[in-house]
Backbone atoms as SQL, in Angstrom:
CREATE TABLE atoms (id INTEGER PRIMARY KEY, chain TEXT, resi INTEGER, resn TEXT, atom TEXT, x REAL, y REAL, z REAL);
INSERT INTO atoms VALUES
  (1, 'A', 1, 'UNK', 'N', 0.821, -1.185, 0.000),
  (2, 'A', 1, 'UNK', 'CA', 0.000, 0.000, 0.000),
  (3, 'A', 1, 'UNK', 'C', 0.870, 1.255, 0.000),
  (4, 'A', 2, 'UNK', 'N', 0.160, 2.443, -0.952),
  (5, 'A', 2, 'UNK', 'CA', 1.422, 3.276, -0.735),
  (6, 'A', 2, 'UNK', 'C', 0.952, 4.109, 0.254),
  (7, 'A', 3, 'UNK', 'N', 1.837, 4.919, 0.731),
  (8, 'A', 3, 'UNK', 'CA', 1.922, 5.465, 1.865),
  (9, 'A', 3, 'UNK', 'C', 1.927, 6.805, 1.995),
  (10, 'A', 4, 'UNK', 'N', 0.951, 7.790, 2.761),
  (11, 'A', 4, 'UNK', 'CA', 0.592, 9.773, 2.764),
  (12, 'A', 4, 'UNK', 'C', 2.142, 10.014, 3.317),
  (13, 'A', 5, 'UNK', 'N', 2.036, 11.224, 2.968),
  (14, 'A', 5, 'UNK', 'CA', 3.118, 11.676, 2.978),
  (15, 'A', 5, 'UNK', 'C', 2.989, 12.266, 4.354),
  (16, 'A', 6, 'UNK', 'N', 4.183, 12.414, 5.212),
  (17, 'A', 6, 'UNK', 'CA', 4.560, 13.058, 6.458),
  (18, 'A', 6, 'UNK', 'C', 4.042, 14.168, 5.977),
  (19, 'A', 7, 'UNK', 'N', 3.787, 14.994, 7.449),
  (20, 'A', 7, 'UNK', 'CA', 3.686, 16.758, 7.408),
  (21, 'A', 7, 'UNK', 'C', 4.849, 17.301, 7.046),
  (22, 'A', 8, 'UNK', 'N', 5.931, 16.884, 7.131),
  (23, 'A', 8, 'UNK', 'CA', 6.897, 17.236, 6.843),
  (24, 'A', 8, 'UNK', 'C', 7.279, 17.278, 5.465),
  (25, 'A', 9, 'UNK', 'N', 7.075, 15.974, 4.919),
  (26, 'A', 9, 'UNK', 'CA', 7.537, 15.701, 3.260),
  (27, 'A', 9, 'UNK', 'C', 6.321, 16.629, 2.507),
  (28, 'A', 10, 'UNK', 'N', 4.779, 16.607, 3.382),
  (29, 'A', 10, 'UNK', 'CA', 3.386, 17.622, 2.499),
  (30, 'A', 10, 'UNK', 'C', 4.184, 18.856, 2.405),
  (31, 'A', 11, 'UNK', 'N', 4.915, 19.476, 3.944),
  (32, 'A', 11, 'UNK', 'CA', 5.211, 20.891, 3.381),
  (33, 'A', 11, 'UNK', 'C', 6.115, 21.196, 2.555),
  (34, 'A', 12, 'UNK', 'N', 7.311, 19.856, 2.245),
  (35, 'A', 12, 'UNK', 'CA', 8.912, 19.981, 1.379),
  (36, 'A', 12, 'UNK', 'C', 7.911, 20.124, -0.055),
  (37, 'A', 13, 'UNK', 'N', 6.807, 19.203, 0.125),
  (38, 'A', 13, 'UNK', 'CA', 5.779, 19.045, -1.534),
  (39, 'A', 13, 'UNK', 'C', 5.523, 20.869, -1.774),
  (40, 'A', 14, 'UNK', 'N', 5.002, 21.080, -0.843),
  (41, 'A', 14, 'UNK', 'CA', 3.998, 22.746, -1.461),
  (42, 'A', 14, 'UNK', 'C', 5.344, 23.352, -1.308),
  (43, 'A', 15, 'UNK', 'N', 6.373, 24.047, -0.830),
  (44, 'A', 15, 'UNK', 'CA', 7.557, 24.365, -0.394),
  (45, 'A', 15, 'UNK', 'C', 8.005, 24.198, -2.218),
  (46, 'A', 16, 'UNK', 'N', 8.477, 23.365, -2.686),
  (47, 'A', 16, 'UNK', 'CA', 9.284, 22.748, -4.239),
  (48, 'A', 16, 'UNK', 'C', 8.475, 22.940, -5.368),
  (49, 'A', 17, 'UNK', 'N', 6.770, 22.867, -5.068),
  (50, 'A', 17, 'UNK', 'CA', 6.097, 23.433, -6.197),
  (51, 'A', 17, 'UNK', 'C', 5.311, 23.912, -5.605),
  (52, 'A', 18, 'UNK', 'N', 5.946, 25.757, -5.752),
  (53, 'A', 18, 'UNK', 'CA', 4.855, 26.567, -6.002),
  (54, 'A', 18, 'UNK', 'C', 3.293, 27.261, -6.743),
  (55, 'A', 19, 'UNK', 'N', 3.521, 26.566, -7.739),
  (56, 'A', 19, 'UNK', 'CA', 2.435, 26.601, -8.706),
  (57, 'A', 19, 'UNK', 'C', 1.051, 25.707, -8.205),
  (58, 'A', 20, 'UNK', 'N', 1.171, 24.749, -7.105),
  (59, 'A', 20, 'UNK', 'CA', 0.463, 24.155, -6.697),
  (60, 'A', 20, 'UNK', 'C', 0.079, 24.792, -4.838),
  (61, 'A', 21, 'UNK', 'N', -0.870, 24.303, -4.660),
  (62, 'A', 21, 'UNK', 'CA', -1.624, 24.858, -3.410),
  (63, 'A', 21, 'UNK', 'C', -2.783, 23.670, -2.770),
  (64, 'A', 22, 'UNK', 'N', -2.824, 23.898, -1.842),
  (65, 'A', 22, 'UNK', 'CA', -3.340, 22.311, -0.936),
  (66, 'A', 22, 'UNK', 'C', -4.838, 22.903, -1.305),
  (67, 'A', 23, 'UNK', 'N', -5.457, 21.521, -1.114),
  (68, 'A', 23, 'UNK', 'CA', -6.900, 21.522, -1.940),
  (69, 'A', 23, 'UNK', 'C', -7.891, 22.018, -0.944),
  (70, 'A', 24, 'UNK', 'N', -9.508, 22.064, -0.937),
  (71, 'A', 24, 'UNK', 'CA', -10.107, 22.964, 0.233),
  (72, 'A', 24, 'UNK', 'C', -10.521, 21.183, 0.796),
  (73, 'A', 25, 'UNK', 'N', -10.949, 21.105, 1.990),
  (74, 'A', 25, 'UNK', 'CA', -11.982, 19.799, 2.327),
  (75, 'A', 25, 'UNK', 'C', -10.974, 18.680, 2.031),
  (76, 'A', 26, 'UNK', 'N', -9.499, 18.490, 1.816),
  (77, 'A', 26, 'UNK', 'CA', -8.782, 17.173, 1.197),
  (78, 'A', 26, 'UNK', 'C', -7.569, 17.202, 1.624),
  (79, 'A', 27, 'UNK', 'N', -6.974, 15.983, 1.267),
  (80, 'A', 27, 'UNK', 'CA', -5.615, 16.185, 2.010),
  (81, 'A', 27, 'UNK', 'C', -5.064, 16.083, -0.075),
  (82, 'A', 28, 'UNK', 'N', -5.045, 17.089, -0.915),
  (83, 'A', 28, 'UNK', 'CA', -4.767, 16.953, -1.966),
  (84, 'A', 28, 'UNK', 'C', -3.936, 18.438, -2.787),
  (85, 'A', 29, 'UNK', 'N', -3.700, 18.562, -3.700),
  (86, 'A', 29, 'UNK', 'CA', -2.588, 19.486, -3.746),
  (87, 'A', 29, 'UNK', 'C', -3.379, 19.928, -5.644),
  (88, 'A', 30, 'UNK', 'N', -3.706, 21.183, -5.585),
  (89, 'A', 30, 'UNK', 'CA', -4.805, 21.919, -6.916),
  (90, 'A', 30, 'UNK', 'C', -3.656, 22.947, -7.979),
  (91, 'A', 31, 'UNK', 'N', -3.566, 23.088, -9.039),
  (92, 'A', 31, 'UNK', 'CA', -2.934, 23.549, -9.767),
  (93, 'A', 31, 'UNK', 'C', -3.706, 24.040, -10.965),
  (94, 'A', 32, 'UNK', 'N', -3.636, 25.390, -11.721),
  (95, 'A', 32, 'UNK', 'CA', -4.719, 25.879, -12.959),
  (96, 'A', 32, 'UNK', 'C', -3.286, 26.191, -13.986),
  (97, 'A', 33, 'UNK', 'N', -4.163, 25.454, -14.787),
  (98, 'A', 33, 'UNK', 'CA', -3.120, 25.861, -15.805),
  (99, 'A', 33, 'UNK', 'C', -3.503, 26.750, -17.207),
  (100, 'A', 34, 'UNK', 'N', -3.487, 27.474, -17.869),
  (101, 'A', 34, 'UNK', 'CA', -3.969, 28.138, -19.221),
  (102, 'A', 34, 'UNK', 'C', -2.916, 28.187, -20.370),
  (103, 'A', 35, 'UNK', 'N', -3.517, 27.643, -21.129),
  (104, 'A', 35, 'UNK', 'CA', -2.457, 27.351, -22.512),
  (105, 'A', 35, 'UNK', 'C', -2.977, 28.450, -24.180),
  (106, 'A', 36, 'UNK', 'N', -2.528, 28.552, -24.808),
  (107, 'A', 36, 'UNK', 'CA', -2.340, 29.827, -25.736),
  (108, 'A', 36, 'UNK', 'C', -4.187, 29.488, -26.474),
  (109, 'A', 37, 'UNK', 'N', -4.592, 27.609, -27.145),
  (110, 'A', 37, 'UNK', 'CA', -5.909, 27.798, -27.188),
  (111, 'A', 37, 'UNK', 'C', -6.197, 26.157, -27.052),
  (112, 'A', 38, 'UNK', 'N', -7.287, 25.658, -27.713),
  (113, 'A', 38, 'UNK', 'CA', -7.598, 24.297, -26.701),
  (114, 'A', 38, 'UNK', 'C', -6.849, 22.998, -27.595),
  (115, 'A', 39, 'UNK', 'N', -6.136, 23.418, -28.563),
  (116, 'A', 39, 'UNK', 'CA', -5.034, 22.484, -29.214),
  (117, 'A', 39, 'UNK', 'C', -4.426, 22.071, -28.032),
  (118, 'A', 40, 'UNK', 'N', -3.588, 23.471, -27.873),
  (119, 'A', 40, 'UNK', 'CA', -2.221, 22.996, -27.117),
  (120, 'A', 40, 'UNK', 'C', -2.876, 22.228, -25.853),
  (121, 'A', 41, 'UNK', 'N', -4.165, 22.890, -25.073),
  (122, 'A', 41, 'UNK', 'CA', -4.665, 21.894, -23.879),
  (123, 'A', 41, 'UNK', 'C', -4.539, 21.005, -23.384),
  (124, 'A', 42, 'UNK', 'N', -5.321, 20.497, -24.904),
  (125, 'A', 42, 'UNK', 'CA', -5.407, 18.910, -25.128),
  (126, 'A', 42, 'UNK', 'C', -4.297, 18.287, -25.556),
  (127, 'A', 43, 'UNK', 'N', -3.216, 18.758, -25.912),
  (128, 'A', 43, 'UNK', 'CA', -1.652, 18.162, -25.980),
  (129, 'A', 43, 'UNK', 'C', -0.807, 17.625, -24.639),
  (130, 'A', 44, 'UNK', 'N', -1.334, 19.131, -23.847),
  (131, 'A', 44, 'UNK', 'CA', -0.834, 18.758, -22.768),
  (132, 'A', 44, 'UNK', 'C', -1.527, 17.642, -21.700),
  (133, 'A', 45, 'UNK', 'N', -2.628, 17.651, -22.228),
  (134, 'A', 45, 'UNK', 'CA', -3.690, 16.446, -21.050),
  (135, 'A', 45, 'UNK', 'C', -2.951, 15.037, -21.541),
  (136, 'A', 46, 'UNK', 'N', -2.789, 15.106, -23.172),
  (137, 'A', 46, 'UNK', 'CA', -2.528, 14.176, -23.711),
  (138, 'A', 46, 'UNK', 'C', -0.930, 13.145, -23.255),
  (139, 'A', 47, 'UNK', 'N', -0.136, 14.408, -23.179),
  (140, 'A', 47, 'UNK', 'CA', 1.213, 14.003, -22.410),
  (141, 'A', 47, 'UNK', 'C', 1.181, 13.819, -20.781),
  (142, 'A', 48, 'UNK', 'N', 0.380, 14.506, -20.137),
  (143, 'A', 48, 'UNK', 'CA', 0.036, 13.766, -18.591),
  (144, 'A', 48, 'UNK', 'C', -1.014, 12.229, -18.705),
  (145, 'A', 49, 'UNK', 'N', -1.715, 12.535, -19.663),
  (146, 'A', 49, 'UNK', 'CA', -2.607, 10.770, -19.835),
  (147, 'A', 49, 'UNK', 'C', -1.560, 9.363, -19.749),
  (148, 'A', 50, 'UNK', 'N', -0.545, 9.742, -20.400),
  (149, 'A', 50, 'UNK', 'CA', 0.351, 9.032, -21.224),
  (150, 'A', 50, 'UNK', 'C', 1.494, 8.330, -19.913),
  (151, 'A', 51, 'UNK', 'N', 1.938, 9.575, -18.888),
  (152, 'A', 51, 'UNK', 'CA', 2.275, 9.203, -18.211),
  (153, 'A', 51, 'UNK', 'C', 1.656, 8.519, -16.693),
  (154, 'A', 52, 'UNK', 'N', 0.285, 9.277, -16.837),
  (155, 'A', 52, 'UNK', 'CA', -0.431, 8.437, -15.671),
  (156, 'A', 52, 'UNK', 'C', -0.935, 7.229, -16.104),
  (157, 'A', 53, 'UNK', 'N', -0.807, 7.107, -17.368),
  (158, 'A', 53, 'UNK', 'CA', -1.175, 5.190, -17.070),
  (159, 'A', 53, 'UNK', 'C', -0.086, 4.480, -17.193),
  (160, 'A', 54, 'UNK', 'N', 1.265, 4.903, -17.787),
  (161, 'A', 54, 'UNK', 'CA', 2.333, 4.353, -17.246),
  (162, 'A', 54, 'UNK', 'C', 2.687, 3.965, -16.024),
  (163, 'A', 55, 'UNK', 'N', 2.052, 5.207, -14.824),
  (164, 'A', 55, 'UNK', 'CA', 2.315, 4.950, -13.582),
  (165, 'A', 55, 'UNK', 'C', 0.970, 4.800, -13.002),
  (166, 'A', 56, 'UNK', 'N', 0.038, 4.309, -13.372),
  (167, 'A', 56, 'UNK', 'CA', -1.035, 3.771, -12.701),
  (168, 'A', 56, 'UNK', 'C', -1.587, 4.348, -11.492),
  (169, 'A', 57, 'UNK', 'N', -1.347, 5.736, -12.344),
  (170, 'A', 57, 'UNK', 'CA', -1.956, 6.984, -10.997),
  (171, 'A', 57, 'UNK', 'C', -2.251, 8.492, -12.246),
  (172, 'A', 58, 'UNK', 'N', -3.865, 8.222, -11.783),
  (173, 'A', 58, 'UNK', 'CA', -4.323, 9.421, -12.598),
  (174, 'A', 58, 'UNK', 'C', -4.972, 10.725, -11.829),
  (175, 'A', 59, 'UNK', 'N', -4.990, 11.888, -12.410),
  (176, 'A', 59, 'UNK', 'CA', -5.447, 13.017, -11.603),
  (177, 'A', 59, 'UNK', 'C', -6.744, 12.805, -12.464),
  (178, 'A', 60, 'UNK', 'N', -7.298, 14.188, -11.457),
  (179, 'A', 60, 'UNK', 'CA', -8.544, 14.446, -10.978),
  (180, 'A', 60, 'UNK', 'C', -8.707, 16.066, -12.154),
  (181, 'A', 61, 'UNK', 'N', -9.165, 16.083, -13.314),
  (182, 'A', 61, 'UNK', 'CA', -8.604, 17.462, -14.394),
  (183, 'A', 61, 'UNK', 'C', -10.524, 17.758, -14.372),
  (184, 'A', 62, 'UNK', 'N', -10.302, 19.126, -14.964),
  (185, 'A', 62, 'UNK', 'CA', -11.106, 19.756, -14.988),
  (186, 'A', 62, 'UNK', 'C', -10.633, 20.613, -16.644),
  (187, 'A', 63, 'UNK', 'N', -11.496, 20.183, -17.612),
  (188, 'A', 63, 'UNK', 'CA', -10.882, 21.446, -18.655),
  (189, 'A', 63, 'UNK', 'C', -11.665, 21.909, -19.429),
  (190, 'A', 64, 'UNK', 'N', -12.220, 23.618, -20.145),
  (191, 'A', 64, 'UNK', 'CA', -12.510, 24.059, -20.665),
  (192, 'A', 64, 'UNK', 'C', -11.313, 24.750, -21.702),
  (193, 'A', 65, 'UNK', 'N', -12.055, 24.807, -22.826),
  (194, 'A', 65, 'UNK', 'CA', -10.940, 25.019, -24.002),
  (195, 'A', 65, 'UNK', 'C', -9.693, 25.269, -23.517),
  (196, 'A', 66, 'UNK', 'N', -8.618, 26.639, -22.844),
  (197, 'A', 66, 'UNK', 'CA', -7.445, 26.461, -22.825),
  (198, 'A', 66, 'UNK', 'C', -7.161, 26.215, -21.758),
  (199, 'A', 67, 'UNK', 'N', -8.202, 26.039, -20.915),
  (200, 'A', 67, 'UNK', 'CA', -7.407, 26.088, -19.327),
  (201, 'A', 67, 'UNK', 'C', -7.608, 24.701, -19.149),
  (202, 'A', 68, 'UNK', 'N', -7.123, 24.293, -17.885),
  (203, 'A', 68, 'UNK', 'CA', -7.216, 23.050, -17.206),
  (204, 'A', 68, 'UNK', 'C', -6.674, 22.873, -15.792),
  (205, 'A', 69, 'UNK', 'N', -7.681, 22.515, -15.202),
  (206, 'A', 69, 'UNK', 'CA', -7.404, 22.336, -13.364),
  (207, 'A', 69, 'UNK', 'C', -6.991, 21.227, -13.011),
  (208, 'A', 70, 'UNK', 'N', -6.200, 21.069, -12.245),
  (209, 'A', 70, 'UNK', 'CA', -5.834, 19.335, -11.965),
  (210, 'A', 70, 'UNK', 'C', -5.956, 19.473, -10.257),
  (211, 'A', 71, 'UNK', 'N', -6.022, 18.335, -9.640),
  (212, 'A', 71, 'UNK', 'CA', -6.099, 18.111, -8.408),
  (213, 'A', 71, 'UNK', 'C', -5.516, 16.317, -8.480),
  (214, 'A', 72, 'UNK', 'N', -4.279, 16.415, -7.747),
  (215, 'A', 72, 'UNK', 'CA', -3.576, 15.486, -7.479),
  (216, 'A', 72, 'UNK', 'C', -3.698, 14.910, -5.878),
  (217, 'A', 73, 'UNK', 'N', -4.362, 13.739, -5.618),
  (218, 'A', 73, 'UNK', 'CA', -3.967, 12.756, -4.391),
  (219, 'A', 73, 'UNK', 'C', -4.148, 11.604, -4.651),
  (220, 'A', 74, 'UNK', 'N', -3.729, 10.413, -3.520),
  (221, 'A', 74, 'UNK', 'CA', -3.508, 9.113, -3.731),
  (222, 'A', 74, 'UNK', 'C', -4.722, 8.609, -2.647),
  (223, 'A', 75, 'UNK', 'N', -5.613, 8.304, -3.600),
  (224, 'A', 75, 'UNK', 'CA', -7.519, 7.249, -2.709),
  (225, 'A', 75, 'UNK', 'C', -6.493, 6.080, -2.049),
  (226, 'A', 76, 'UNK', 'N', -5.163, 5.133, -2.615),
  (227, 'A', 76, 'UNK', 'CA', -5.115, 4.645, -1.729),
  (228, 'A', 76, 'UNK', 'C', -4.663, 5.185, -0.379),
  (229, 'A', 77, 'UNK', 'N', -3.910, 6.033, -0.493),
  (230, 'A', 77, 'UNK', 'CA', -3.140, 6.862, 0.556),
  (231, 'A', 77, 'UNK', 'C', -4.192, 7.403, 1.518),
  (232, 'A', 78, 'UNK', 'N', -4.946, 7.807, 1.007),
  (233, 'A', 78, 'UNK', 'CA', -6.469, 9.217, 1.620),
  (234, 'A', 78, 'UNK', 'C', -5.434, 10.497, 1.710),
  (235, 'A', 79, 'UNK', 'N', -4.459, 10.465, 0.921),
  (236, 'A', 79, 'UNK', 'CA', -4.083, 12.120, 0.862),
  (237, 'A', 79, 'UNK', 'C', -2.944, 11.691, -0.424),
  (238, 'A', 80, 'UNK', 'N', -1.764, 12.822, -0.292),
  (239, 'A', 80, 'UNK', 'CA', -0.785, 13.029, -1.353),
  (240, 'A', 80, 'UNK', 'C', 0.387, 11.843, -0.795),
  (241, 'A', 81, 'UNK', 'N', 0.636, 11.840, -1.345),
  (242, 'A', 81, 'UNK', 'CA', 2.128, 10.473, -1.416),
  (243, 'A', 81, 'UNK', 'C', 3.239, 10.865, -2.349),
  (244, 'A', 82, 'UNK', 'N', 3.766, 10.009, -2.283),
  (245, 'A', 82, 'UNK', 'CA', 5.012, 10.312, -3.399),
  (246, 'A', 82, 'UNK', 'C', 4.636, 9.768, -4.967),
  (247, 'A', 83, 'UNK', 'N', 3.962, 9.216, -5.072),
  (248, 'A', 83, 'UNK', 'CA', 3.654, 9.268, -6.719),
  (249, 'A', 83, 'UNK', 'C', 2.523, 10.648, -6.947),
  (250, 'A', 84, 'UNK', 'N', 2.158, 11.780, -5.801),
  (251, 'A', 84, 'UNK', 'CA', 1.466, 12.989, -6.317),
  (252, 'A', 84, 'UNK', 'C', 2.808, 13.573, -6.749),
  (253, 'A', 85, 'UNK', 'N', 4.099, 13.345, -5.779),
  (254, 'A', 85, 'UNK', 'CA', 5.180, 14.390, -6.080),
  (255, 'A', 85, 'UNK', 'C', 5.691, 14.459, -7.046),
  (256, 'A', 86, 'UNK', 'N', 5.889, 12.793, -7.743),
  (257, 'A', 86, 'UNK', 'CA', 6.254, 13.026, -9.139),
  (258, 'A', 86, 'UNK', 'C', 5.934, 13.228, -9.779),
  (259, 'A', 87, 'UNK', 'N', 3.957, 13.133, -10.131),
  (260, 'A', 87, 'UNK', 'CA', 3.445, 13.354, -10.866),
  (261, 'A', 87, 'UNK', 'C', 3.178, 15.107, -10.971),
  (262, 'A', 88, 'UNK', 'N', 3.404, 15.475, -10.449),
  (263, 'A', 88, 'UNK', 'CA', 3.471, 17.285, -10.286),
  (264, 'A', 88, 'UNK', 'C', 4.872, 17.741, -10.938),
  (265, 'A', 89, 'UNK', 'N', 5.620, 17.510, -10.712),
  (266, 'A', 89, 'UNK', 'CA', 7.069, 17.129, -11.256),
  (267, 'A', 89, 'UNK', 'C', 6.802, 17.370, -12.624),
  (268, 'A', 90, 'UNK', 'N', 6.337, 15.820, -12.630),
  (269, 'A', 90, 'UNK', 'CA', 6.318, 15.450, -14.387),
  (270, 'A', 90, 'UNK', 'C', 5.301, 16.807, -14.796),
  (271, 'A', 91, 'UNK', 'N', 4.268, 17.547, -14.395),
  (272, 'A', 91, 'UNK', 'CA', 3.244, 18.654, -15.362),
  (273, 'A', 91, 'UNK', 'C', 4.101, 19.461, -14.746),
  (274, 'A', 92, 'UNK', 'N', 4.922, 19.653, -13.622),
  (275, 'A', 92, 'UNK', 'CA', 5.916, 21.604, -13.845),
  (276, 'A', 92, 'UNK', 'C', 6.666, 21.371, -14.923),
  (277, 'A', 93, 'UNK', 'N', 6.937, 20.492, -15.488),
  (278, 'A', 93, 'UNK', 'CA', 7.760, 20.256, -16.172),
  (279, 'A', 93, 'UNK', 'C', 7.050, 20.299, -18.137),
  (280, 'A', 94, 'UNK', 'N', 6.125, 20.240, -18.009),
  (281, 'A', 94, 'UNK', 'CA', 5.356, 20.240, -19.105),
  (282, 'A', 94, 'UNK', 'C', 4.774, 21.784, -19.414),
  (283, 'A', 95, 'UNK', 'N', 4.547, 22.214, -18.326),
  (284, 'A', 95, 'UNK', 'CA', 3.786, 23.759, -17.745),
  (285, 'A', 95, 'UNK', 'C', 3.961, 24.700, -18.664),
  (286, 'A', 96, 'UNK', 'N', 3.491, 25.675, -19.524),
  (287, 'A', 96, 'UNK', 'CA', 3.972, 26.183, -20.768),
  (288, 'A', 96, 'UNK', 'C', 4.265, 27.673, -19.550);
């Protein structure tokens, strides 16, 4: 089973990515993103799809044409873990 992250490792998480912010009601970590129009969007959903079923951990997206909301935690965990950290990782890293 994987395992929530310490208070300690949650705050090193929000602390390393700023672009992200702890969710309201959750132990989960929310990020908005806006891209130039809903091409590129969907490029980018397309390259996080790609890697969350590689790693058998998918977010929680929200998207209208260029924007897109994500909300990252682990149901097995009941909060964020270390596959939210990488997976945040992997979209700062995509982040236009």
């Amino acid at each position: 089973m994987v395992q929530k992250l310490s208070a300690d490792a949650r705050k090193a998480f929000f602390d390393n990515h700023p672009a992200w912010s702890p969710a309201d009601g959750k132990d989960a970590a929310e990020t908005k993103l806006q891209f130039s129009d809903f091409n590129e969007a969907w490029g980018f959903m397309s390259r996080v799809a790609i890697y969350a079923d590689k790693h058998d951990h998918h977010p929680e997206w929200f998207n209208v044409y260029n924007r897109v909301e994500i909300t990252l935690t682990t149901h097995d965990a009941d909060g964020l873990s270390e596959r939210d950290v990488a997976m945040a990782g992997f979209i700062d890293a995509l982040r236009p």
